[in-house]
Coordinates of C-alpha atoms and ligand atoms in Angstrom, one line a residue:
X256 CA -48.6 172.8 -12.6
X257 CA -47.1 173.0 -9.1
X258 CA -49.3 172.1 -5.9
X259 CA -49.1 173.8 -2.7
X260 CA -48.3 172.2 1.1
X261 CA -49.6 174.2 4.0
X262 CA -46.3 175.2 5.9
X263 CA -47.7 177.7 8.6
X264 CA -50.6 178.1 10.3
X265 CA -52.0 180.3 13.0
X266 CA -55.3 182.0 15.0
X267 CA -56.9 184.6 16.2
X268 CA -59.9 185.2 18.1
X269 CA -61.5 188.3 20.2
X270 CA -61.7 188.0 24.0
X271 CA -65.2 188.8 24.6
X272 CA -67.2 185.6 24.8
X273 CA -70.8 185.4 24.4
X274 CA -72.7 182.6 25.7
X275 CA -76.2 180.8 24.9
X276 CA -77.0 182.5 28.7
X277 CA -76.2 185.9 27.2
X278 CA -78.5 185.6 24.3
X279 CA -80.7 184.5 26.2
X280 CA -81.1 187.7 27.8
X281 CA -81.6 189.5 24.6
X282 CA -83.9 187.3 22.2
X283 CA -86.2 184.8 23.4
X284 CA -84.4 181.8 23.6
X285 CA -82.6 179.3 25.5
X286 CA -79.1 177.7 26.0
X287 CA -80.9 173.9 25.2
X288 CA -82.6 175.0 22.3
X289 CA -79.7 176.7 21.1
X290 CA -77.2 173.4 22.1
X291 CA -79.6 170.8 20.6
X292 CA -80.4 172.6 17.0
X293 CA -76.5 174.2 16.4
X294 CA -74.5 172.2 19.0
X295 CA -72.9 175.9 19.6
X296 CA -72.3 176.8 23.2
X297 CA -70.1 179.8 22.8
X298 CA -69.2 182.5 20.2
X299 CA -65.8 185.1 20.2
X300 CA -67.6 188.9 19.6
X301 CA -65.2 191.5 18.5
X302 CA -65.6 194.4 21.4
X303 CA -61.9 196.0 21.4
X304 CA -60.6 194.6 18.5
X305 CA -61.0 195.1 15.1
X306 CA -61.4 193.1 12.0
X307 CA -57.8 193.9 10.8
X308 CA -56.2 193.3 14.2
X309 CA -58.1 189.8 14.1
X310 CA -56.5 189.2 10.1
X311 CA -53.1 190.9 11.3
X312 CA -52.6 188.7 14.4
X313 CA -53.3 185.1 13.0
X314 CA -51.2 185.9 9.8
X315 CA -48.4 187.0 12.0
X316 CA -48.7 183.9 14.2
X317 CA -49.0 181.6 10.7
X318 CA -45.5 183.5 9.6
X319 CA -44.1 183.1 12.7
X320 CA -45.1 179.0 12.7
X321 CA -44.0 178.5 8.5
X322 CA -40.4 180.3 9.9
X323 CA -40.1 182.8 7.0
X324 CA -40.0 186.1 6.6
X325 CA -42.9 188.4 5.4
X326 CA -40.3 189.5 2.2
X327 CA -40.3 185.9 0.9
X328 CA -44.5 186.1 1.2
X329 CA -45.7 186.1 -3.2
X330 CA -49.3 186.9 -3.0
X331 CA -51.8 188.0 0.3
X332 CA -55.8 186.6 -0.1
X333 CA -58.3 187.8 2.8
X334 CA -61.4 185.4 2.4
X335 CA -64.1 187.9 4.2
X336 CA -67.5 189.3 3.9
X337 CA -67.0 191.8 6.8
X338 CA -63.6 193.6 6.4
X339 CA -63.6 196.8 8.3
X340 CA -63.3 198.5 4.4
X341 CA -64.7 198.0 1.5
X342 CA -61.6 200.0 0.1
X343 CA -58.8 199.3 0.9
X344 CA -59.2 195.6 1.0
X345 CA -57.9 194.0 4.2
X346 CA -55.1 192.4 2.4
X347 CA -54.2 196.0 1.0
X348 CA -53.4 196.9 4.9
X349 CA -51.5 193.8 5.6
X350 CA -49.0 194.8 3.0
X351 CA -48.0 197.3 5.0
X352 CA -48.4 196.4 8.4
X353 CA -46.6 193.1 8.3
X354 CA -44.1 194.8 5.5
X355 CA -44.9 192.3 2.4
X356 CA -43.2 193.4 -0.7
X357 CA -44.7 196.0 -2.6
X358 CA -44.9 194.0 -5.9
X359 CA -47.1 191.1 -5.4
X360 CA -51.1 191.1 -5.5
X361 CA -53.1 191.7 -2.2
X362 CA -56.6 191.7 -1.8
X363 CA -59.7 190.1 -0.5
X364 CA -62.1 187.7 -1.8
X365 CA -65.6 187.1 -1.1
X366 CA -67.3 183.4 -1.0
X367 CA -68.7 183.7 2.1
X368 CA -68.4 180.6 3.8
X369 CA -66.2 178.8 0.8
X370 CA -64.1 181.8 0.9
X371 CA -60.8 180.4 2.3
X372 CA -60.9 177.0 0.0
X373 CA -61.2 179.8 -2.8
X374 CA -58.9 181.8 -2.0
X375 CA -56.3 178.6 -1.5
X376 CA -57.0 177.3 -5.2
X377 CA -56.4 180.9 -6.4
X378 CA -53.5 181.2 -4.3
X379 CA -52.2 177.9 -5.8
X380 CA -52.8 179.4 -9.3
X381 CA -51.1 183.0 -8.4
X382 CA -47.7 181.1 -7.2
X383 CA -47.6 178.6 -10.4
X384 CA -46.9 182.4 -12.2
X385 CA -44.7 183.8 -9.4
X386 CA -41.1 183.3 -9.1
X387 CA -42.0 183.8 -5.0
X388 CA -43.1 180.4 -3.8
X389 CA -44.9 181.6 -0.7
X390 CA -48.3 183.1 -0.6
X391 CA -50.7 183.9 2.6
X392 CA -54.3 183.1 2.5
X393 CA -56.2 183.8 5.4
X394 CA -59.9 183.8 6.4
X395 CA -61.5 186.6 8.8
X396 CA -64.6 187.8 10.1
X397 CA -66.4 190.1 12.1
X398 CA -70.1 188.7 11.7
X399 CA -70.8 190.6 14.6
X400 CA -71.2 194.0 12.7
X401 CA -73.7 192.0 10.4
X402 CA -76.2 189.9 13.1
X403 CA -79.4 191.3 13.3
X404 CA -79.6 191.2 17.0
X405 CA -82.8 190.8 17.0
X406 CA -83.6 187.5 15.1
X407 CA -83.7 184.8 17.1
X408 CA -83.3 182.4 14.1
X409 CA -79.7 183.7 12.4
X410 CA -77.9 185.9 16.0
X411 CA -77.6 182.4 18.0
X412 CA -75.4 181.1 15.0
X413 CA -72.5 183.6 14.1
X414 CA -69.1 184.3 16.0
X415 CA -65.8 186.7 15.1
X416 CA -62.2 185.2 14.9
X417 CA -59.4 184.5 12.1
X418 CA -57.4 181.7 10.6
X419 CA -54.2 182.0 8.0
X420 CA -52.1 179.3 6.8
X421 CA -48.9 179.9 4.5
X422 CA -48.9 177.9 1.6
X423 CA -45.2 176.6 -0.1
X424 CA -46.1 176.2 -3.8
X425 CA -42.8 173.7 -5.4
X426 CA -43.0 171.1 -8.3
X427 CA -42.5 168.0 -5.6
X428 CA -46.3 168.7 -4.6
X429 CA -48.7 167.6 -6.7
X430 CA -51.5 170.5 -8.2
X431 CA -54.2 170.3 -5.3
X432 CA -57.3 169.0 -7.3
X433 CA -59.8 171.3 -5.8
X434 CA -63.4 171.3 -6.7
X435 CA -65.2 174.3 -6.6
X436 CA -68.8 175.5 -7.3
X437 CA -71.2 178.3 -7.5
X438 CA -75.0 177.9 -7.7
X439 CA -76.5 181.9 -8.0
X440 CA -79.3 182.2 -5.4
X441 CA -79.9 185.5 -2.7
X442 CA -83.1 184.1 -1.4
X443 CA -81.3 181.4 0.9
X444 CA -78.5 183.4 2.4
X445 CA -78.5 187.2 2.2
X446 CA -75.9 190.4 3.1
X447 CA -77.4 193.3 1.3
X448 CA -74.6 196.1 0.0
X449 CA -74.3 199.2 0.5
X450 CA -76.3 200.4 -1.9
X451 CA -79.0 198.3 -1.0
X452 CA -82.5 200.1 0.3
X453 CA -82.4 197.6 3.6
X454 CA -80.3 197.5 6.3
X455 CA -77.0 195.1 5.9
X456 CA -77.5 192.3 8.0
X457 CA -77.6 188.5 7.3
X458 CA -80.7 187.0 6.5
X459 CA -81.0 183.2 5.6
X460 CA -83.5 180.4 4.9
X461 CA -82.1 178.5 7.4
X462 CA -83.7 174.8 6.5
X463 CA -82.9 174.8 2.9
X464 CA -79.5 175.7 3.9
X465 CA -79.0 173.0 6.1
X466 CA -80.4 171.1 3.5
X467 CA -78.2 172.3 0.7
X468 CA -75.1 171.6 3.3
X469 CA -75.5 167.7 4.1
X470 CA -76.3 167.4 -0.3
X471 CA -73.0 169.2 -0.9
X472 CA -70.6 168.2 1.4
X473 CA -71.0 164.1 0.3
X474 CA -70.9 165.1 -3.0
X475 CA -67.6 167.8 -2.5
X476 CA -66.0 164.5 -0.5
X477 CA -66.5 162.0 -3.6
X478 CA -65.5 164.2 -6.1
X479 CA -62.1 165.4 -4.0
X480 CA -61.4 161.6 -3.5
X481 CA -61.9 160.8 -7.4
X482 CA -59.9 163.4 -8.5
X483 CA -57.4 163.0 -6.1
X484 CA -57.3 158.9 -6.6
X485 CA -57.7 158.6 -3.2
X486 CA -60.1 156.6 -0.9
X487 CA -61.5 158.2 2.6
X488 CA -58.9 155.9 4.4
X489 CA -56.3 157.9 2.5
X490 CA -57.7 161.1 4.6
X491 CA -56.0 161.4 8.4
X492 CA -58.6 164.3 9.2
X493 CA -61.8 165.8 7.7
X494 CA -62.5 169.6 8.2
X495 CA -65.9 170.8 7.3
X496 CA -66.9 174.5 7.7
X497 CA -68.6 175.1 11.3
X498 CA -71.9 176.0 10.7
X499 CA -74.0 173.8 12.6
X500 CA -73.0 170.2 14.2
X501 CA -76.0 168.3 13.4
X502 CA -75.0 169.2 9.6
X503 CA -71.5 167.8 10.3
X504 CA -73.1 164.9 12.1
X505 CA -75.4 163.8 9.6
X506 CA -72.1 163.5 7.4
X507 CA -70.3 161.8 9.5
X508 CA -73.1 159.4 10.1
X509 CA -73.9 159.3 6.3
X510 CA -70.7 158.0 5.2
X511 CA -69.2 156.2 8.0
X512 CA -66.6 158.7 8.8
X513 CA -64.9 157.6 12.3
X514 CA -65.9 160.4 14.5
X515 CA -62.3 160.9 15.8
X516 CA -61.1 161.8 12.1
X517 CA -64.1 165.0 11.9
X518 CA -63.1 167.8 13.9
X519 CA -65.6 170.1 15.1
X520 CA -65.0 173.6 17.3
X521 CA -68.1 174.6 16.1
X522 CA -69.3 174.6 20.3
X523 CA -66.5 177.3 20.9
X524 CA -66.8 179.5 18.2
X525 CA -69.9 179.3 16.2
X526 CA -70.2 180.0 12.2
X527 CA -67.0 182.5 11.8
X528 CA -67.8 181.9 8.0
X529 CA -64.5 182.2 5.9
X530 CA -62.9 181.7 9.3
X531 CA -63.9 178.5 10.0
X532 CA -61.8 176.4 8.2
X533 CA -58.3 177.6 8.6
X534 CA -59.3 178.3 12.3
X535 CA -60.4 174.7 12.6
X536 CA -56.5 174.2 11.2
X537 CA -55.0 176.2 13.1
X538 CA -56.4 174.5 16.6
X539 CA -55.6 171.1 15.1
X540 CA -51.7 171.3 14.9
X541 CA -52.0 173.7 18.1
X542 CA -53.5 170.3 19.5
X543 CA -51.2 168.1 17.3
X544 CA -54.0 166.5 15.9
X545 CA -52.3 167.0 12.5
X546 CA -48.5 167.7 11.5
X547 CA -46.4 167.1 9.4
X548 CA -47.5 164.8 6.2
X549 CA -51.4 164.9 7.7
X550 CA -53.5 164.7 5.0
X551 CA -56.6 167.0 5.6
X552 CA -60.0 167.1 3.6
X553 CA -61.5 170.0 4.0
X554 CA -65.0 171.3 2.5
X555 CA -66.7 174.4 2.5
X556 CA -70.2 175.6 1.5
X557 CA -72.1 179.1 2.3
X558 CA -73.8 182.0 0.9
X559 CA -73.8 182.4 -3.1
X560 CA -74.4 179.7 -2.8
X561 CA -70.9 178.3 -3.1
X562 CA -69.4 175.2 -1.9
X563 CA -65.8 173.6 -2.1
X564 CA -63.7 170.9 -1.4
X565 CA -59.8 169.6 -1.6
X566 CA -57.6 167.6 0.2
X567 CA -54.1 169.5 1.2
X568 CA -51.2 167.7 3.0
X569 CA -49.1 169.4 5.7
X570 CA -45.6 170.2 5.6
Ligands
COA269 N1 -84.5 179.8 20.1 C1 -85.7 179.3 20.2 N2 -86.5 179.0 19.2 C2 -86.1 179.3 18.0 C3 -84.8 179.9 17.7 C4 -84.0 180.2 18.8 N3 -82.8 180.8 18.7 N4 -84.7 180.1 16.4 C5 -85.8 179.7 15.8 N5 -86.6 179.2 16.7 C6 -87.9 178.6 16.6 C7 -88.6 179.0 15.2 O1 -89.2 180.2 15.4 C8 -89.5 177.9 15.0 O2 -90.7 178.0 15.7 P1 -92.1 177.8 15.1 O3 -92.1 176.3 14.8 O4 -93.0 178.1 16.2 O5 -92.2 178.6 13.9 C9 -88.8 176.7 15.6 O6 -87.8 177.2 16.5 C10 -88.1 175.8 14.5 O7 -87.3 176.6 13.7 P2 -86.5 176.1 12.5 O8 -85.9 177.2 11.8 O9 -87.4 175.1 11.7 O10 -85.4 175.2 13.3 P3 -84.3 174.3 12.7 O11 -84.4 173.0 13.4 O12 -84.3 174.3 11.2 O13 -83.0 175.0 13.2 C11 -81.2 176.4 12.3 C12 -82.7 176.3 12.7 C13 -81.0 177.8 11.8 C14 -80.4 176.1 13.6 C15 -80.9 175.4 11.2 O14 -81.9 175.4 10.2 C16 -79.6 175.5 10.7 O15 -78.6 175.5 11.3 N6 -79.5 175.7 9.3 C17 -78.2 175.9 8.6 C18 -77.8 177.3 8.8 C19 -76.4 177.5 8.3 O16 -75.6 176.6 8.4 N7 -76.2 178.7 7.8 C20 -74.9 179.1 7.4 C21 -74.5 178.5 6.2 S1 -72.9 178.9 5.8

């Protein structure tokens, strides 16, 4: 089987910023409390935009940066929770507004916070049975519409924005060996639909998910690295999905990661979910942190609960 390289990358983020300070004005809180428990100082709130303008920009940016053309694009995956539709699927609309051909499959995929490193394996899988070698995976949300604003414990935590990458799928790269897994539980984390009796906004256990997130993500990294044959000296940068600092902390600390190898915008942005990671991408070769031939861990865990892992070099 063919592997995939990312070759594009780009961003997208709503202007309206919302600070611990703001918050603080409408739960009883504070910006130390909120610093020393998430390490999150700022989140992007969608006020103008929406969540299809967030998925539309950073996918045409990403296009823009892999310098192709949407016609050579195989396969569009949206990793989201919060599309502005439940029908059409976000990925259904950028068909047509960024002209991808009519005859490859677009649509959206929901894993919550493991969304994107989902919908990359699938994406890998989609282009080993396409004679189009270029797919575009991106991860958006608009959490915003989904905060109850009026619980202190979950509305500190969440932020809007988009990341996309373009993936090259070709038989020089080997198949990604992603790990992937799914453990059934709505107690810890839960969205109800729109069927559901109460309203549909995010509740979540939050200690037993921080708990569940610094089990995981050791266990995602070893299984990555054994898979892959690699060691974690083999890794140039490890990106784990912004939820909460201290979570990516205790990692770090845990396995004797050097600290200049972990990124974390966590204190910009907050939890964007699906968004997280290919955001966290994007601003690293913005920064050029990574380029070409980096070789990027990334991990992934969230409401299902799901979790994720793989290691993906950069073209
Ligand atoms: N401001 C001030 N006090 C707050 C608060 C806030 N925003 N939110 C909760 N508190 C209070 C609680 O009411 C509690 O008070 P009590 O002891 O009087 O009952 C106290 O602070 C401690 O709350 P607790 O929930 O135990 O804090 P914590 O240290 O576990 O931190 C989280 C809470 C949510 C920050 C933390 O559990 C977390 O980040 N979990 C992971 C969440 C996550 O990653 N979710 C997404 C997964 S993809």
């Amino acid at each position: 089987m063919d592997g995939i390289k990312i070759v594009g990358l780009g961003k997208s983020v709503p202007q309206k910023i919302l600070t611990n300070d703001d918050l603080a004005q409408m739960v009883e809180t504070n910006d130390e409390w909120i610093v020393s428990r998430t390490g999150i100082r700022t989140r992007h709130i969608c006020e103008t935009e929406s969540h299809q303008d967030l998925c539309l920009h950073a996918a045409k940016v990403a296009i823009a940066d892999a310098g192709i053309e949407p016609g050579q694009i195989g396969a569009c995956i949206v990793a989201t929770v919060s599309a502005d539709n439940v029908c059409p699927a976000a990925a259904c609309l950028l068909q047509r507004d960024l002209g991808l051909p009519e005859d490859i499959p677009c649509f959206d995929l929901n894993a919550a916070c493991t969304g994107f490193l989902e919908a990359m394996h699938v994406m890998e899988c989609i282009l080993n049975a396409s004679a189009r070698k270029f797919g575009l995976v991106i991860g958006c949300e608009e959490l915003s519409h989904l905060v109850n604003w009026e619980d202190r414990s979950t509305c500190i935590l969440f932020g809007d924005g988009a990341g996309a990458a373009v993936v090259e799928s070709s038989s020089e790269y080997a198949f990604t060996d992603t790990v992937l897994g799914c453990r059934g539980d709505e107690a810890l984390l839960h969205i109800p639909g729109a069927g559901a009796a109460e309203p549909s906004v995010i509740s979540m256990e939050g200690t037993a998910v921080f708990r569940f997130a610094v089990e995981m993500i050791p266990k995602c990294i070893a299984q990555v690295l054994e898979k892959k044959q690699a060691t974690m000296e083999d890794v140039d940068c490890f990106v784990f999905h912004q939820a909460n600092a201290r979570i990516i902390d205790h990692v770090v600390h845990k396995l004797h990661i050097p600290p200049e190898k972990c990124f974390k915008n966590i204190q910009e942005y907050g939890n964007t979910s699906a968004a997280s990671i290919p955001l966290a991408l994007a601003e690293l070769k913005e920064l050029k942190k990574i380029g070409p031939g980096s070789k990027v861990l990334m991990v992934g865990f969230g409401g299902g609960m799901t979790w994720g892992g793989t290691m993906v070099e950069l073209a």
